[in-house]
XYZ file of C-alpha atoms in Angstrom:
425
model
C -37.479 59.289 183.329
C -36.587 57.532 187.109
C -35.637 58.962 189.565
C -32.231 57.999 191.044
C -33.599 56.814 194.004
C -36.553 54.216 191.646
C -33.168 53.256 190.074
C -31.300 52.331 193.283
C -34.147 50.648 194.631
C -34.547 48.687 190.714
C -30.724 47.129 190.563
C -31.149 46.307 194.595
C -34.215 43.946 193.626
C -32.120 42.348 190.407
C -29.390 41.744 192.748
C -31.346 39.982 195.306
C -32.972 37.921 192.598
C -30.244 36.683 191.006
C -28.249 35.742 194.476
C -31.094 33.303 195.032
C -30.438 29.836 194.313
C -32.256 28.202 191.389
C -35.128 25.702 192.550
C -33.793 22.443 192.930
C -34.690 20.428 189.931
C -35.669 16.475 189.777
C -33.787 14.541 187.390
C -35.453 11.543 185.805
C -33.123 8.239 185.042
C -34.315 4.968 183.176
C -33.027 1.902 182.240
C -30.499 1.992 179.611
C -29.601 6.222 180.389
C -25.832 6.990 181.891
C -26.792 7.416 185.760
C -23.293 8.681 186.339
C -23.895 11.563 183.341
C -26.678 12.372 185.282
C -25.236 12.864 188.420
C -22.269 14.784 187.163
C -24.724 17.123 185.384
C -27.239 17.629 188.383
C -26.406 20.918 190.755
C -25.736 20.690 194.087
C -29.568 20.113 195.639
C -31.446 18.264 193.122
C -33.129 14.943 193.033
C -31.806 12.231 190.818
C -34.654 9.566 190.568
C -33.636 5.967 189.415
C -36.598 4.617 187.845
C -36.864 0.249 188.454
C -33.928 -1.750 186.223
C -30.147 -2.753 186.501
C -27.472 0.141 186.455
C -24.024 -1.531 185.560
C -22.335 1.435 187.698
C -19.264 2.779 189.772
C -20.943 6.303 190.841
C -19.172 8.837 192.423
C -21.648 11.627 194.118
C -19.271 15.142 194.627
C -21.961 17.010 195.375
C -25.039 17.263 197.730
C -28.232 15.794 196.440
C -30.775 12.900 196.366
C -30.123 9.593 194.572
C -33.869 7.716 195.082
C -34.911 4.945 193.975
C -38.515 4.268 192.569
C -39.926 1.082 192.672
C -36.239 -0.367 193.873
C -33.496 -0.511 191.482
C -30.911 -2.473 191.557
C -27.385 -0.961 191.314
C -24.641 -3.275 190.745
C -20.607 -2.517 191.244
C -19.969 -5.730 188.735
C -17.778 -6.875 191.682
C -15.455 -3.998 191.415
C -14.507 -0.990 193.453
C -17.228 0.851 195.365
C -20.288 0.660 194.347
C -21.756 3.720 194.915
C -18.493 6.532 196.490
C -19.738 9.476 198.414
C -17.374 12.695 198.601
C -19.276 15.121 199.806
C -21.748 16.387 202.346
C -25.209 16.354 202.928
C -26.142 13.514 200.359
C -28.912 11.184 200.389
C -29.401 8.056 199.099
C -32.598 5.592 199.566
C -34.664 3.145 198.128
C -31.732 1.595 196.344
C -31.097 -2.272 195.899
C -27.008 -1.760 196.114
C -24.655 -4.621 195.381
C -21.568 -6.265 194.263
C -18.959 -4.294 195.473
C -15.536 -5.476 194.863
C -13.556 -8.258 197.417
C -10.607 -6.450 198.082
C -10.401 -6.191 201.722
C -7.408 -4.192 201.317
C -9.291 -1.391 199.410
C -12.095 -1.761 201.995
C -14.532 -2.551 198.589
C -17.990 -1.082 199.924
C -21.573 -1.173 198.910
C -21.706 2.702 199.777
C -18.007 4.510 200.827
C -18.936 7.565 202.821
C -15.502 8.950 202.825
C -14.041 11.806 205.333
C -15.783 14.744 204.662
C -18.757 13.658 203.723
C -20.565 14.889 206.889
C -24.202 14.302 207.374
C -24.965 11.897 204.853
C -28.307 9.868 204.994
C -28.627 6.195 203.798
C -32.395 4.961 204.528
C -34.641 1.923 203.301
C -32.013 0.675 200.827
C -31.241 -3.297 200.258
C -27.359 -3.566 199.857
C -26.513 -7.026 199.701
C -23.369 -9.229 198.268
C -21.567 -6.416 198.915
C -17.261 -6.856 200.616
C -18.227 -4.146 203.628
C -22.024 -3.386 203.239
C -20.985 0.444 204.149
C -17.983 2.030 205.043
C -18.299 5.469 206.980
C -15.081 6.848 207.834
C -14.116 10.597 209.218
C -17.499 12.069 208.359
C -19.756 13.646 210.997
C -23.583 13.345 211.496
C -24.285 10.340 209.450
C -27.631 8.828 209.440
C -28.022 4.881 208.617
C -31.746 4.268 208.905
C -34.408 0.678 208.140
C -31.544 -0.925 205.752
C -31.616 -4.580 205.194
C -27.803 -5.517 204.662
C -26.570 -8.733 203.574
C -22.980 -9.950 203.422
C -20.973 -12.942 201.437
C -22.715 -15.377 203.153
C -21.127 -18.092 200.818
C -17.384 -17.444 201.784
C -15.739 -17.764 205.123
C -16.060 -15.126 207.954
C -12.801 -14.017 208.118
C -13.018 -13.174 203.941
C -16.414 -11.049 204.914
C -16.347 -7.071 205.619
C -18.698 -5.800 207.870
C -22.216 -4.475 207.805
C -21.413 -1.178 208.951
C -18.484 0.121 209.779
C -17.436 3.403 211.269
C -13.867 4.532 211.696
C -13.543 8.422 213.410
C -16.795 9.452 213.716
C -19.045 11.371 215.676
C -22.773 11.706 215.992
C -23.976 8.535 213.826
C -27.706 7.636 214.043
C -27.679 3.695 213.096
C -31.494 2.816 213.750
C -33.824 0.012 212.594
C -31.355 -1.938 210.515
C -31.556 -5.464 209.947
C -28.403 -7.178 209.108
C -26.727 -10.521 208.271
C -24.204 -12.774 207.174
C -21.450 -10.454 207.531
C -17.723 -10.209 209.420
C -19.099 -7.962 212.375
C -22.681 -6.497 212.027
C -21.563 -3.228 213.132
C -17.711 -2.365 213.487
C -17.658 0.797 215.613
C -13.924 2.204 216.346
C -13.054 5.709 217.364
C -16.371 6.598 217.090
C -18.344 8.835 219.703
C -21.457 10.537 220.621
C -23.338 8.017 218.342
C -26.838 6.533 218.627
C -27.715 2.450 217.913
C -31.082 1.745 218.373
C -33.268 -0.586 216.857
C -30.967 -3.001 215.056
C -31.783 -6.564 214.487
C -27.838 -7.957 213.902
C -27.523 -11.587 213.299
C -25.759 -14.623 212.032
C -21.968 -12.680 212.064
C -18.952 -13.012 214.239
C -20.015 -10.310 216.260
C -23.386 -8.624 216.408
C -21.694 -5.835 217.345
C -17.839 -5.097 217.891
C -16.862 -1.406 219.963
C -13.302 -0.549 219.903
C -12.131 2.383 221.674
C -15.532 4.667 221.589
C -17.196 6.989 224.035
C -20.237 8.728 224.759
C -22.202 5.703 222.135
C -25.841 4.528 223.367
C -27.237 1.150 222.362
C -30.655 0.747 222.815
C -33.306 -1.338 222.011
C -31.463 -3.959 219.701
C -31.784 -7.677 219.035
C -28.028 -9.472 218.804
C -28.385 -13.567 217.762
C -27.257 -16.250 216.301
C -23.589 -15.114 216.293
C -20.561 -16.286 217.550
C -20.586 -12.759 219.707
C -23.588 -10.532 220.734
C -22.451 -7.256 221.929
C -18.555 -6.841 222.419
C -17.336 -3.708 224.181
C -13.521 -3.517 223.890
C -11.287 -0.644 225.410
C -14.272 2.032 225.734
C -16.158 4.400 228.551
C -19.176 6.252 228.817
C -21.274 3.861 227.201
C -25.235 3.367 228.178
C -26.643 0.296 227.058
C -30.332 -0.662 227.699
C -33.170 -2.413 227.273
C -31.133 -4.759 224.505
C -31.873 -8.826 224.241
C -28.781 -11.051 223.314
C -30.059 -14.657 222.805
C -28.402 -18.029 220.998
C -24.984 -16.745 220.718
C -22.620 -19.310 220.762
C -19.992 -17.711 222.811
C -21.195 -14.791 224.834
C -23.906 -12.577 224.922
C -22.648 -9.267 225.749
C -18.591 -8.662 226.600
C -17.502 -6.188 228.797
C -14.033 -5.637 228.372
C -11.732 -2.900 229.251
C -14.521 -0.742 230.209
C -15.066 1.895 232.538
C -17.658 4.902 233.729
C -20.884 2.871 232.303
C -24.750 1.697 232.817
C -25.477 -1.349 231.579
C -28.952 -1.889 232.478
C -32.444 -3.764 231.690
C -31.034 -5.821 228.627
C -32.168 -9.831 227.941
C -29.433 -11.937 228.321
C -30.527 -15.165 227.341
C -29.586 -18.972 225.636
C -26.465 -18.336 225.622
C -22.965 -19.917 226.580
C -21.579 -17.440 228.494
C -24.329 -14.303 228.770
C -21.997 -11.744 230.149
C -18.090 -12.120 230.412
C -16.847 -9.433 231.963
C -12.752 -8.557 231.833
C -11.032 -5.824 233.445
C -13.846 -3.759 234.076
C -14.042 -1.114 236.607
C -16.882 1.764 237.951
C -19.918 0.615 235.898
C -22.962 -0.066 236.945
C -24.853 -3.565 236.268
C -28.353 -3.303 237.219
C -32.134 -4.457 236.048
C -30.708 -7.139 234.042
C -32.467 -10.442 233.274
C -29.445 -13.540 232.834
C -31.261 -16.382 231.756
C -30.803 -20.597 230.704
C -27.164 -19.664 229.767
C -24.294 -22.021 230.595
C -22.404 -19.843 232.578
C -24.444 -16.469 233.487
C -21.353 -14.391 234.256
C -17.722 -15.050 233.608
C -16.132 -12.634 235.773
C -12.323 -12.302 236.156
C -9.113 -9.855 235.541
C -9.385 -7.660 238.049
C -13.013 -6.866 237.202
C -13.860 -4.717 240.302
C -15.676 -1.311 242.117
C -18.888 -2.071 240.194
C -22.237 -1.505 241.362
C -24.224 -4.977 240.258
C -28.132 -4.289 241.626
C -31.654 -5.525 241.112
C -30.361 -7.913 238.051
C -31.947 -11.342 237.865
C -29.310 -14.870 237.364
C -32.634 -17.324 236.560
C -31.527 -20.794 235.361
C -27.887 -20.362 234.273
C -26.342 -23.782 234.489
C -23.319 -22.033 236.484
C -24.696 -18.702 237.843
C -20.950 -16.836 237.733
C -17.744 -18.248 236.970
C -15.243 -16.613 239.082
C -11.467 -16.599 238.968
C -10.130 -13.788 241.677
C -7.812 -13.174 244.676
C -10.095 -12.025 247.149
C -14.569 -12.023 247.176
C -16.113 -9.771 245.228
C -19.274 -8.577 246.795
C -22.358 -7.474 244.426
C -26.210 -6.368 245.556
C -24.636 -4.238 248.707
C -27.257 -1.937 248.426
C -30.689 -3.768 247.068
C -29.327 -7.340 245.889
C -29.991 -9.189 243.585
C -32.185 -12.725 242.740
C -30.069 -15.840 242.695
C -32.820 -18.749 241.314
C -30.582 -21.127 243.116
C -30.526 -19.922 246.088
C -31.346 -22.190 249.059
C -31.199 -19.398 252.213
C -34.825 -18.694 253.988
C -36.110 -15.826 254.737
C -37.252 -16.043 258.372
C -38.969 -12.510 258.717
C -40.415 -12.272 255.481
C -38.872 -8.843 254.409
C -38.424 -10.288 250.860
C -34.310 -10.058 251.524
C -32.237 -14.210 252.144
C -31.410 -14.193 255.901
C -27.618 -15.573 254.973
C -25.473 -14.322 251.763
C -25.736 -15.957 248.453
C -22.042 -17.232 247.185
C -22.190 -18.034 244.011
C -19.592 -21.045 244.078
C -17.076 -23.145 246.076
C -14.553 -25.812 245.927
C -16.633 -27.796 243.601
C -17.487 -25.582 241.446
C -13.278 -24.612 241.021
C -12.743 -28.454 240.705
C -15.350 -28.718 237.657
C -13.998 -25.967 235.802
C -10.280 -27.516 236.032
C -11.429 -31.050 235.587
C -14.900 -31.150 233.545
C -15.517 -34.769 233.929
C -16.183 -34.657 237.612
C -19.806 -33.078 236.472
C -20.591 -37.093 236.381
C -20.405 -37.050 239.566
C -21.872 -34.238 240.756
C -24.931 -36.015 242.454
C -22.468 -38.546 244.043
C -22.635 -38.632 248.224
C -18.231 -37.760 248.075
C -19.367 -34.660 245.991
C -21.566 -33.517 247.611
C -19.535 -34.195 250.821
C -16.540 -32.168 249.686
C -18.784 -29.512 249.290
C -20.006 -29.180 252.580
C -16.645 -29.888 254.196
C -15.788 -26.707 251.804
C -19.093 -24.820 253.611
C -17.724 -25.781 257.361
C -14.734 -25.297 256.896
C -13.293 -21.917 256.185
C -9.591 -22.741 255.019
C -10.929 -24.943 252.100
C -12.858 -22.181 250.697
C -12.287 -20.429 247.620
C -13.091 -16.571 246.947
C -16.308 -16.045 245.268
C -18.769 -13.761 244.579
C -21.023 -12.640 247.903
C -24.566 -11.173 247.808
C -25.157 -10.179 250.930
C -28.900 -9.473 250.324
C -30.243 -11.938 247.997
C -33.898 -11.089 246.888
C -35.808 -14.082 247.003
C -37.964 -13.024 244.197
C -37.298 -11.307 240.606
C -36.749 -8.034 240.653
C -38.648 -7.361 237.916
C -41.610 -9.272 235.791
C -39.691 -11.793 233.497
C -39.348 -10.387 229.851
C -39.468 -12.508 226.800
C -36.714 -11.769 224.025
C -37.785 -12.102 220.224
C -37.201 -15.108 218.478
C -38.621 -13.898 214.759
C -35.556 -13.966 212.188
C -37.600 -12.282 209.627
C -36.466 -9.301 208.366
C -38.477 -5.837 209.430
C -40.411 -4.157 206.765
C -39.027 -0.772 205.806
């Protein structure tokens, strides 16, 4: 017979074992199978593996597991609802081909709905294409977006589009290595903080990307082109963004507007018609930056002011800055900045113009009004009136001063990417 004390030490060990969780199982699916049955069966932690077919499905995932893909399946919504509804945390889902969510742009139809709650989802090397919004992440925490390739309705009108990505209340989002097109707004980011975009390729959209009232975010290493809009920042702070290239965009490259307290610095700016426009923008710093071959390199105005602009290079910009203001606004105070059409000398060859660069005069404010008189630009009255605007002090307009133009790059140029092709996963 035991002793009390081999019986003690027995029901301890059966306790232990049996408050251990079961080892997560993985749960086979195949074509013609109920995917949803499957899911609802699973326990929280196990794999559900979607072998290559269709799935005609709605799902709904309550509980935290894998859904994986082998060999790419395609899940389709059938053009209704969600196509795949998240509800709780910590769920996976990759190597999914996810489409046909419903239109409804008043039921925010998504490819994959992360709804709040659903904290630290991962979505990673999945196709979701022909999908209303491609995914919709609101009020959940932690969420990782990683090497998708999303694809909107690129057969309808923006304004009937959702957008690639979208994240309402959120903080800590990783969005990395994505590649997407053809939507409303690549990636819609509002009241979202703390998150992470690097590596994005965002193209043919409204805008490649669209901030609205976000702090603490850091964008990094993307590719914006071919939209109407590269990068617009819109009533935010705290923002870093470098080392990005915004090319072919048919309005601006990157906007700055409403925005305090942030770097922008080393980015590509390039090819397009107006590379930065800056609005009512106050305390950041602008430095490192290449402007290149846009129309207008910088469209400045609205009080835009106590900003540190250093070291950036304006190469080639049919109008270097577009300036509407009260009073000068002087950039490159400390280390300037490169001007390629700037026509000073530098007599004792420190590298630094001997005379300030001013980026444009009574000519230029005459063009703007009256765009025709760029016929004449080459004319002997033009070019008169503009140096009866350089003698004579009463005739000329506030501009924006350099007062230590470099007179070469500040940096080796940098090429931008030009391959549309999407990025493996």
């Amino acid at each position: 017979m035991k002793s009390p004390l081999a019986l003690a030490a027995a029901a301890t060990a059966l306790a232990l074992w049996t408050a251990l969780p079961a080892a997560a199982a993985t749960v086979q699916v195949r074509p013609g199978q109920d995917l949803q049955a499957a899911i609802t069966a699973a326990a929280p932690g196990d794999t559900v593996e979607v072998q290559r077919g269709f799935y005609r499905v709605n799902l709904h995932i309550d509980k935290a597991l894998t859904l994986r893909g082998i060999d790419r399946p395609t899940l389709s919504g059938g053009q209704t609802g969600d196509t795949i509804r998240v509800t709780a945390p910590d769920v996976v889902i990759e190597g999914l081909i996810v489409r046909d969510s419903g239109t409804s742009l008043k039921d925010q139809n998504a490819g994959i709905y992360i709804f709040p709650g659903a904290h630290r989802a991962v979505v990673r090397h999945n196709d979701l294409t022909y999908n209303l919004f491609g995914l919709w992440i609101e009020k959940a925490n932690d969420v990782q977006v990683l090497h998708n390739t999303i694809t909107g309705l690129r057969d309808v009108n923006s304004s009937q589009r959702g957008n690639g990505v979208q994240l309402y209340n959120t903080t800590g989002a990783r969005i990395e290595g994505n590649h997407i097109s053809f939507v409303r707004d690549a990636l819609y980011v509002d009241v979202s903080h703390h998150a992470v975009f690097r590596g994005n390729r965002l193209h043919h959209s409204r805008y490649g990307t669209h901030y609205m009232n976000s702090y603490y975010n850091l964008w990094e290493d993307n590719d914006t082109y071919l939209n109407r809009g590269g990068l617009a920042l819109m009533e935010v702070r705290d923002q870093v963004v470098r080392n990005n290239r915004a090319w072919g965009n048919s309005d601006h490259g990157i906007m700055l507007r409403t925005l305090q307290d942030s770097v922008i610095e080393n980015n590509v700016v390039a090819e397009n018609a107006r590379g930065f426009f800056i609005y009512d923008v106050e305390y950041i710093t602008l430095r490192g930056n290449l402007v290149t071959r846009n129309t207008v390199g910088v469209h400045l105005s609205a009080g835009s002011k106590n900003n540190k602009v250093e070291g950036n290079d304006f190469i080639g910009n049919r109008e270097q800055v577009r300036y509407v203001g009260a009073r000068d606004e002087r950039w490159g105070t400390e280390g300037g900045n490169h001007w390629s059409n700037y026509l000073g000398w530098d007599r004792d060859g420190n590298g630094v113009g001997d005379v300030p660069y001013e980026a444009n005069d009574m000519v230029d404010r005459l063009t703007w009004r009256h765009p025709t008189i760029k016929l004449l630009l080459a004319s002997p009255a033009v070019q008169a009136l503009r140096l009866v605007g350089q003698q004579f002090p009463v005739l000329r307009v506030p501009t924006v001063v350099d007062p230590k133009p470099r007179m070469q790059p500040n940096q080796p140029q940098r090429n931008f990417q030009r391959d549309t092709q999407p990025s493996p996963h």
